[in-house]
Short mmCIF file of C-alpha atoms in Angstrom, two decimals:
data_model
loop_
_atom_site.label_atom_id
_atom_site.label_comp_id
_atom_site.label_asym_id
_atom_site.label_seq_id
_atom_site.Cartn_x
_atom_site.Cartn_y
_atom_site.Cartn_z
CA UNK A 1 268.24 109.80 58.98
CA UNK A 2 269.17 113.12 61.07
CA UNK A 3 269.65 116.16 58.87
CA UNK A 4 271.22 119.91 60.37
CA UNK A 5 270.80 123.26 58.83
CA UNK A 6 272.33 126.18 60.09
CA UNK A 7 275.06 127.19 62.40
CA UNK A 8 275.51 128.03 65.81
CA UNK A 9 272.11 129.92 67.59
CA UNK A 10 270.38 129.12 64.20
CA UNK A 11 270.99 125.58 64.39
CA UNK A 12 267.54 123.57 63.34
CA UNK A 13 267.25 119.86 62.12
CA UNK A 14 264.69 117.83 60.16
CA UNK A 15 264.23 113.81 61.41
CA UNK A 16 263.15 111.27 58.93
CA UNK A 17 262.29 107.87 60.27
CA UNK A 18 259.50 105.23 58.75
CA UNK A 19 258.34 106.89 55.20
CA UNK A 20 257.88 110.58 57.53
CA UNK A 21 259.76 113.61 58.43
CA UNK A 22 259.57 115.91 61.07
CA UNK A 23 261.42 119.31 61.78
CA UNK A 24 263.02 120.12 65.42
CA UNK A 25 264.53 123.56 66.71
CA UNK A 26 265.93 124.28 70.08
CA UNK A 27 269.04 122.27 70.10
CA UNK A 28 272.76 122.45 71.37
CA UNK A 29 276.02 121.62 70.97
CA UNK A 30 278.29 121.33 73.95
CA UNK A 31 282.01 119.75 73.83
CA UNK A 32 280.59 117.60 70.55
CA UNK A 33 277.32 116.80 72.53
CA UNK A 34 274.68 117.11 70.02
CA UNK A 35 271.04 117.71 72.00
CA UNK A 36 267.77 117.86 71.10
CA UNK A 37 264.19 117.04 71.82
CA UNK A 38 262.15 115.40 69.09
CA UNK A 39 258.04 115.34 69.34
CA UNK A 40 256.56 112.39 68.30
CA UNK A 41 253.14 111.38 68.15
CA UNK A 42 253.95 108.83 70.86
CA UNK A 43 255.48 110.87 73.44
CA UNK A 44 258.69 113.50 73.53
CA UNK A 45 262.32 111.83 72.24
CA UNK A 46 265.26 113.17 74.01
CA UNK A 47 268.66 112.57 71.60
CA UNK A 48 272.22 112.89 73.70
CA UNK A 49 274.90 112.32 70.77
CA UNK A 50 278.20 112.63 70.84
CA UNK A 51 279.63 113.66 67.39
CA UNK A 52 283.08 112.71 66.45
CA UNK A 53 284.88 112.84 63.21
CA UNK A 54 282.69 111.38 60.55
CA UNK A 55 280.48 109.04 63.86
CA UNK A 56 277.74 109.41 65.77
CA UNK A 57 277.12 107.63 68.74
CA UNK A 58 274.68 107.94 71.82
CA UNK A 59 271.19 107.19 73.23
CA UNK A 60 267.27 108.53 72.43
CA UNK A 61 264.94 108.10 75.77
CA UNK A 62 261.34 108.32 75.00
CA UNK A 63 259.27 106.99 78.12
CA UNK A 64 260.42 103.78 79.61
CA UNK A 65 262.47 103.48 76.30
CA UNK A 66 266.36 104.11 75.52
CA UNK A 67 267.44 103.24 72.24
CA UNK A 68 271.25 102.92 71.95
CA UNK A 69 271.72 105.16 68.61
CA UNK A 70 274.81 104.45 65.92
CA UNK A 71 275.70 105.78 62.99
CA UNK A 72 277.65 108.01 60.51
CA UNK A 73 278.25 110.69 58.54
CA UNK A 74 277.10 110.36 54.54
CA UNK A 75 277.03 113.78 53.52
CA UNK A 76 276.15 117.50 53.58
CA UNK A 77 278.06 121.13 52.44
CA UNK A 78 281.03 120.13 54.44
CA UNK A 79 282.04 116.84 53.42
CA UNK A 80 284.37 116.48 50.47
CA UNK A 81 282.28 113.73 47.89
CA UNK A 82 279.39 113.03 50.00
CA UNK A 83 276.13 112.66 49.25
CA UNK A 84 274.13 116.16 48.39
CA UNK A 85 271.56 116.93 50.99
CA UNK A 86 268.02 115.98 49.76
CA UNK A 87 265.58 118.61 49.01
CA UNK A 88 262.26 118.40 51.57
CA UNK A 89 259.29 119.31 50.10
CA UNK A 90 256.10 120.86 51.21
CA UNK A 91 252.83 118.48 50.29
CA UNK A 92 250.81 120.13 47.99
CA UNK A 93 246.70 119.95 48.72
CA UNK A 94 245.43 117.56 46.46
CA UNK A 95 244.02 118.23 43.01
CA UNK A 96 240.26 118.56 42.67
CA UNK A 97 240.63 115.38 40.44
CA UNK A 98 242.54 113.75 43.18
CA UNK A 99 240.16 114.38 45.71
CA UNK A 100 237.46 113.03 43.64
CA UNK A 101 238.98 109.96 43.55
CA UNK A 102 239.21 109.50 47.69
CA UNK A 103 236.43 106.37 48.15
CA UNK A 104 236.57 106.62 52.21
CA UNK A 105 238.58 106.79 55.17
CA UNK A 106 239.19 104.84 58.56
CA UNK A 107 239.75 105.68 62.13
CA UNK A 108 242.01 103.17 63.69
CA UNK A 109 241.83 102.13 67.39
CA UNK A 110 245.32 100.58 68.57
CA UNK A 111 243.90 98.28 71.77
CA UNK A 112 247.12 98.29 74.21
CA UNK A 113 245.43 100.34 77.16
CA UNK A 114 241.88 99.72 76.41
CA UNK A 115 239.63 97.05 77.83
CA UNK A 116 235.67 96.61 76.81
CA UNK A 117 234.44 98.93 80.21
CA UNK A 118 236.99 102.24 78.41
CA UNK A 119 237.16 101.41 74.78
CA UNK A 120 233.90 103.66 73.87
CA UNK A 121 235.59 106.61 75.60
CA UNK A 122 238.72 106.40 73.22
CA UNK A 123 236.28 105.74 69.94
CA UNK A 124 233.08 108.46 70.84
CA UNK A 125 232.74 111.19 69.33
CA UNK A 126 236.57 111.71 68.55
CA UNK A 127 235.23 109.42 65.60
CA UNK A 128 232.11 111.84 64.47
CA UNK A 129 234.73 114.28 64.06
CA UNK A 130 236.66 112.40 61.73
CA UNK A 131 233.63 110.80 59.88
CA UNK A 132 232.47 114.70 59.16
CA UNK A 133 235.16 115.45 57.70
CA UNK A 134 235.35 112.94 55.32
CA UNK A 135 231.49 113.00 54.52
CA UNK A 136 230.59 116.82 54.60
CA UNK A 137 231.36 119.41 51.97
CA UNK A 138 235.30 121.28 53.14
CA UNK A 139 233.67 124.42 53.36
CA UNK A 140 231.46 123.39 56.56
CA UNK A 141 234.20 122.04 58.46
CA UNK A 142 236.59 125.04 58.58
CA UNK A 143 235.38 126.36 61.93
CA UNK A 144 236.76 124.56 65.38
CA UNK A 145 234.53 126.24 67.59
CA UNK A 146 231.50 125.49 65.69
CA UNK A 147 232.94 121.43 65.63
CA UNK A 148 233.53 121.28 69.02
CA UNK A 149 229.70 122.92 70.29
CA UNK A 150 228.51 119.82 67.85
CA UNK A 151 230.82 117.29 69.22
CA UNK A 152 229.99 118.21 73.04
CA UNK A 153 226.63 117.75 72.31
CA UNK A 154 226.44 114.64 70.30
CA UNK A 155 228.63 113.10 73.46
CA UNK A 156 225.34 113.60 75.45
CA UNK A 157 223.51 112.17 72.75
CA UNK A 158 225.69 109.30 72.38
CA UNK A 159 224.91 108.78 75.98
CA UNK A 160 221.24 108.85 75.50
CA UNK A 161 221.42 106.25 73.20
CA UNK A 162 223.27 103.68 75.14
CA UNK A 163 227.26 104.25 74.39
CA UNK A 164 229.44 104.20 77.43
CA UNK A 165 232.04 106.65 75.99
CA UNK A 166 230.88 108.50 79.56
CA UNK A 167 229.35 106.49 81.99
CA UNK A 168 232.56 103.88 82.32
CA UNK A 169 234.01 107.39 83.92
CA UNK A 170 232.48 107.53 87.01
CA UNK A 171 232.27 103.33 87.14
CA UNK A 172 235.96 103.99 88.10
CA UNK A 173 235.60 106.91 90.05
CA UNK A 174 232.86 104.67 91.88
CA UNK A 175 234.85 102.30 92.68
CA UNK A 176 237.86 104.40 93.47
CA UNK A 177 236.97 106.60 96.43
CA UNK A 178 233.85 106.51 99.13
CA UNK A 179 230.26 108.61 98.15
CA UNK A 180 231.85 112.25 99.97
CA UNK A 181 234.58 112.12 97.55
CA UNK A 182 232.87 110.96 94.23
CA UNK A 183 231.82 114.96 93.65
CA UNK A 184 235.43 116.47 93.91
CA UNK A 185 236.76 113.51 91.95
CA UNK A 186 234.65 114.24 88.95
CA UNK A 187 235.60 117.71 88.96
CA UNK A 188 239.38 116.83 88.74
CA UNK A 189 238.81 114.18 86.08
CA UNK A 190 237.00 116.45 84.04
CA UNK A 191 239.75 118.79 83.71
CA UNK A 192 242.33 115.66 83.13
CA UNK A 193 242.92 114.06 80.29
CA UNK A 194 245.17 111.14 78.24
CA UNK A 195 248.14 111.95 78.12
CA UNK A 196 250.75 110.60 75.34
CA UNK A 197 250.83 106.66 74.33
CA UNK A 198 254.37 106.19 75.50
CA UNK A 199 254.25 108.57 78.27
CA UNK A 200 251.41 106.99 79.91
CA UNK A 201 253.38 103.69 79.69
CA UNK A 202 255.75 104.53 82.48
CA UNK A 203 252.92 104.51 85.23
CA UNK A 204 253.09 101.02 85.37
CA UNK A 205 255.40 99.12 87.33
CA UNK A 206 257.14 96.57 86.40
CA UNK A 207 255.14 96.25 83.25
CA UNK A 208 251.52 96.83 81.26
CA UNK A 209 250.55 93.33 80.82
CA UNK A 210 247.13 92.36 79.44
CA UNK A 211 246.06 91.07 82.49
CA UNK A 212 246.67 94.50 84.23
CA UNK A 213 243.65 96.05 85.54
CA UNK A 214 242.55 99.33 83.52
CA UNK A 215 240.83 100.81 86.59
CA UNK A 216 242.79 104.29 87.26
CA UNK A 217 242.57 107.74 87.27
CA UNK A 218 244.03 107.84 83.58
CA UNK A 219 241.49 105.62 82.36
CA UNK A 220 238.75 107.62 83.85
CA UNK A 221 240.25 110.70 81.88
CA UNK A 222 238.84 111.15 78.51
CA UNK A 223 241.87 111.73 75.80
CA UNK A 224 240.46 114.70 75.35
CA UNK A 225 238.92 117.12 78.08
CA UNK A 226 235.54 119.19 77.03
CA UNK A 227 235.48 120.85 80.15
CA UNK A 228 238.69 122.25 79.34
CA UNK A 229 238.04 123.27 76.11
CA UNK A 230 234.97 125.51 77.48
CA UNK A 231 237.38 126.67 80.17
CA UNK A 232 239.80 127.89 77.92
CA UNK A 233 237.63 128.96 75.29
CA UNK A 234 236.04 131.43 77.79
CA UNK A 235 239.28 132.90 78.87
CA UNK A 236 240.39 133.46 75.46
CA UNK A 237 236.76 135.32 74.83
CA UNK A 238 237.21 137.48 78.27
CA UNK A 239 240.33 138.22 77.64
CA UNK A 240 239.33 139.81 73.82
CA UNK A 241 236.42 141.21 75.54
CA UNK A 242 236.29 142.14 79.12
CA UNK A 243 232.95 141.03 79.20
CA UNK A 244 231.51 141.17 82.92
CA UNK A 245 229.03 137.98 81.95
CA UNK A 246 232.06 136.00 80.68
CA UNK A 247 234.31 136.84 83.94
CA UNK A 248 231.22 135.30 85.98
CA UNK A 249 231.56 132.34 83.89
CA UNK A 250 235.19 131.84 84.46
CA UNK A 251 234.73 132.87 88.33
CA UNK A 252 232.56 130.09 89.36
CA UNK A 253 234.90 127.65 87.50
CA UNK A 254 237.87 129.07 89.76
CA UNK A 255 235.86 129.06 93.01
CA UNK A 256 235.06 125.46 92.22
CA UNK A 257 238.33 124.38 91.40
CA UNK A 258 239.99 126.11 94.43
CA UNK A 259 238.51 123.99 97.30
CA UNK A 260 239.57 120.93 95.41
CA UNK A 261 242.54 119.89 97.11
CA UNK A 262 240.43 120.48 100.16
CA UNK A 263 238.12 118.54 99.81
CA UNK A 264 240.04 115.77 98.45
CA UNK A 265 242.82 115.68 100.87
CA UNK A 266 241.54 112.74 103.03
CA UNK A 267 240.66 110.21 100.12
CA UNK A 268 244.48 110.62 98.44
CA UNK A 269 245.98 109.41 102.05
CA UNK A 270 244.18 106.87 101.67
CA UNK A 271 243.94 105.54 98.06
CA UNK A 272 247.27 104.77 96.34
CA UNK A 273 245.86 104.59 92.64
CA UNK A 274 244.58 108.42 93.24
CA UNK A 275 247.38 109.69 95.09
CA UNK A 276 249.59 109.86 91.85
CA UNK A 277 247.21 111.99 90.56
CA UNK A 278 247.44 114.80 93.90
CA UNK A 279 249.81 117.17 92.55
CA UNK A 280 247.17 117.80 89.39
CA UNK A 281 244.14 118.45 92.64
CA UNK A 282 247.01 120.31 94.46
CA UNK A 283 247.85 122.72 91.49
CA UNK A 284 244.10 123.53 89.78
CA UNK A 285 243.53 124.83 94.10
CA UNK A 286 246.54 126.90 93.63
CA UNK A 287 246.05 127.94 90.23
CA UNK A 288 242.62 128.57 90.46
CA UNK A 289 243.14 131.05 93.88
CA UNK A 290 245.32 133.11 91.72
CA UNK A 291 243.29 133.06 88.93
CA UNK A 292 240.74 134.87 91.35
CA UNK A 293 243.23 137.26 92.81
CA UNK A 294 244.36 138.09 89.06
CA UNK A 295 240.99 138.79 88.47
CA UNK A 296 239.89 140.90 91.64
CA UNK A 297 242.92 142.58 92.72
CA UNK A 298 245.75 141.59 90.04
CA UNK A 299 248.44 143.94 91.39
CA UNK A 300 248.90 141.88 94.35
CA UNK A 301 250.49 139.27 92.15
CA UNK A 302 253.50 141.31 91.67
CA UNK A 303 255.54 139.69 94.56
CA UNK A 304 254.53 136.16 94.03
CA UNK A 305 256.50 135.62 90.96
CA UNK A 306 258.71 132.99 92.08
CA UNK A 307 255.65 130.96 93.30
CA UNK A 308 253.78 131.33 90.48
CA UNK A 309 256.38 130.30 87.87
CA UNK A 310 257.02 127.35 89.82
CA UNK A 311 253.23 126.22 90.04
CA UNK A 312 252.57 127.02 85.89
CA UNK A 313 255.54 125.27 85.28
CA UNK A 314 255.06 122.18 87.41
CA UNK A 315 251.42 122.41 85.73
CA UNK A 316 252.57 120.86 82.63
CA UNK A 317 254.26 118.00 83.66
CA UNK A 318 252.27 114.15 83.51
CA UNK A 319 251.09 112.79 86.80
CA UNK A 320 249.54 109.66 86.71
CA UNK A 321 249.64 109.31 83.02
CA UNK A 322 247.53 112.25 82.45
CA UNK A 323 247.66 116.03 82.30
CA UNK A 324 246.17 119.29 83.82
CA UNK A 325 244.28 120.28 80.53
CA UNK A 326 242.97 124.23 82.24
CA UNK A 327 247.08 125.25 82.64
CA UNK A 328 246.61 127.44 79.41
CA UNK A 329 243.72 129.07 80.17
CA UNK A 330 244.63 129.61 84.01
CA UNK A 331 248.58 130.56 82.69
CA UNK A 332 246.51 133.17 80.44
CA UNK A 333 244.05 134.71 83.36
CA UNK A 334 247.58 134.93 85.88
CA UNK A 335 249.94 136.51 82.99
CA UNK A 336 247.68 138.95 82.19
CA UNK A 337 247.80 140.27 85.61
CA UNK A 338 251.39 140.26 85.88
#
């Protein structure tokens, strides 16, 4: 069911599909083209409908996916004796009796792009997470950045105890590229991570079967980058701050990350499972030479705007099935400068 509020520039719209509803903004209506993007949890849903008398008719692409869509009008303010619209409600936080009553909790693990070599790096520790927060008292799991200094270092403990959540990481990047390149690779994975279900579908070509092999730069990515989190974390702290020992911090990242494409120029010519993921290599160089010019002398940015929009916004886009996870914090370090 599709639902509109609003009129014109204010135009906003709640989906409800499968027991759940979702709201969505930043749509348009052109010559009775209704337009809009729709977030799932599975990857972004583009709608193209064409509205016409009391019909709607078109096609939702998510991914690989287009979904012929049909339907029609039941109701709303401007329909003479159709149905009222429904009232959306916010959920309330449960009752202290209701929450007394919770027994447990589960973490599922849906197996399509998994094999036994990846499968820890998709469970480990995303699942500590969720285990602490159904086991420890709410008051000691309000803080993020106290959750995520745990988490990093229960992944090396993890490790230390056997788990593979990291080690079937650089199996792949092993077996991907020759012993000069395994350095720079790690670097870029470690930035890199998961992207959405249905968005990392379309890498493969015709079709993900079960027999395919799981043995590319996407499942080397973790589904969630740690690096990155530091990364950003640290801009968000210099940036509050100004703190000289913090901008050292950040530097060294940058001056790593800059000589990336560099030095992995040779091994993308000549590896076609890494090559879809060279425009990630090319922009973290780019992006993290004017991160160091923003830092050092930021008002020579000033006549490189076109350049850098083009690079921050070509930053955000999936190659390879995964994403550049440091675009925020480098978009952050570059727009303060400008």
């Amino acid at each position: 069911s599709l639902y509109l509020f609003g009129k014109n520039d204010n135009l906003r719209g709640i989906m409800s599909s499968m027991d759940g509803a979702s709201d969505f903004t930043d749509i348009t209506v052109n010559n009775g083209i209704l337009a809009f993007d729709y977030e799932s949890p599975f990857g972004a849903i583009n709608y193209k409908l064409k509205m016409k008398g009391d019909s709607i008719n078109g096609e939702a692409k998510v991914a690989l996916f287009t979904i012929d869509i049909k339907g029609k009008k039941t109701g709303g303010s401007d329909m003479v004796g159709g149905k009222p619209l429904p009232k959306f409600e916010k959920i309330e936080p449960l009752t202290p009796e209701q929450t007394r009553n919770i027994l447990g909790g589960e973490a599922c693990m849906w197996s399509e792009m998994v094999d036994k070599r990846t499968i820890e790096s998709r469970i480990w520790p995303r699942a500590a997470a969720i285990a602490e927060k159904l086991w420890s008292p709410k008051e000691l799991t309000k803080n993020d950045t106290d959750m995520y200094r745990r988490l990093i270092k229960l992944d090396d403990r993890l490790a230390k105890l056997g788990l593979r959540d990291q080690a079937s990481s650089d199996e792949i990047i092993s077996e991907m590229v020759e012993k000069p390149y395994i350095v720079p690779l790690r670097t870029l994975v470690s930035v890199l991570q998961e992207d959405k279900f249905f968005n990392r579908m379309t890498i493969y070509e015709p079709e993900l079967y079960t027999s395919t092999p799981l043995n590319r730069i996407v499942d080397a990515a973790r589904p969630e980058s740690y690096v990155a989190y530091q990364f950003n974390h640290w801009v968000d702290l210099w940036l509050e701050t100004k703190n000289k020992e913090t901008e050292a911090i950040i530097v060294e990242y940058l001056k790593n990350w800059s000589k990336n494409y560099d030095e992995l120029s040779p091994a993308f010519e000549n590896t076609e499972r890494l090559k879809e993921v060279e425009p990630h290599s090319r922009q973290l160089s780019e992006l993290s030479k004017l991160g160091l010019i923003a830092i050092r002398d930021p008002k020579s940015l000033s006549n490189m705007k076109t350049k850098i929009d083009s690079l921050l916004k070509n930053a955000t886009q999936s190659y390879g099935g995964t994403i550049l996870s440091v675009e925020s914090g480098l978009r952050k370090i570059i727009s303060e400068a400008k």
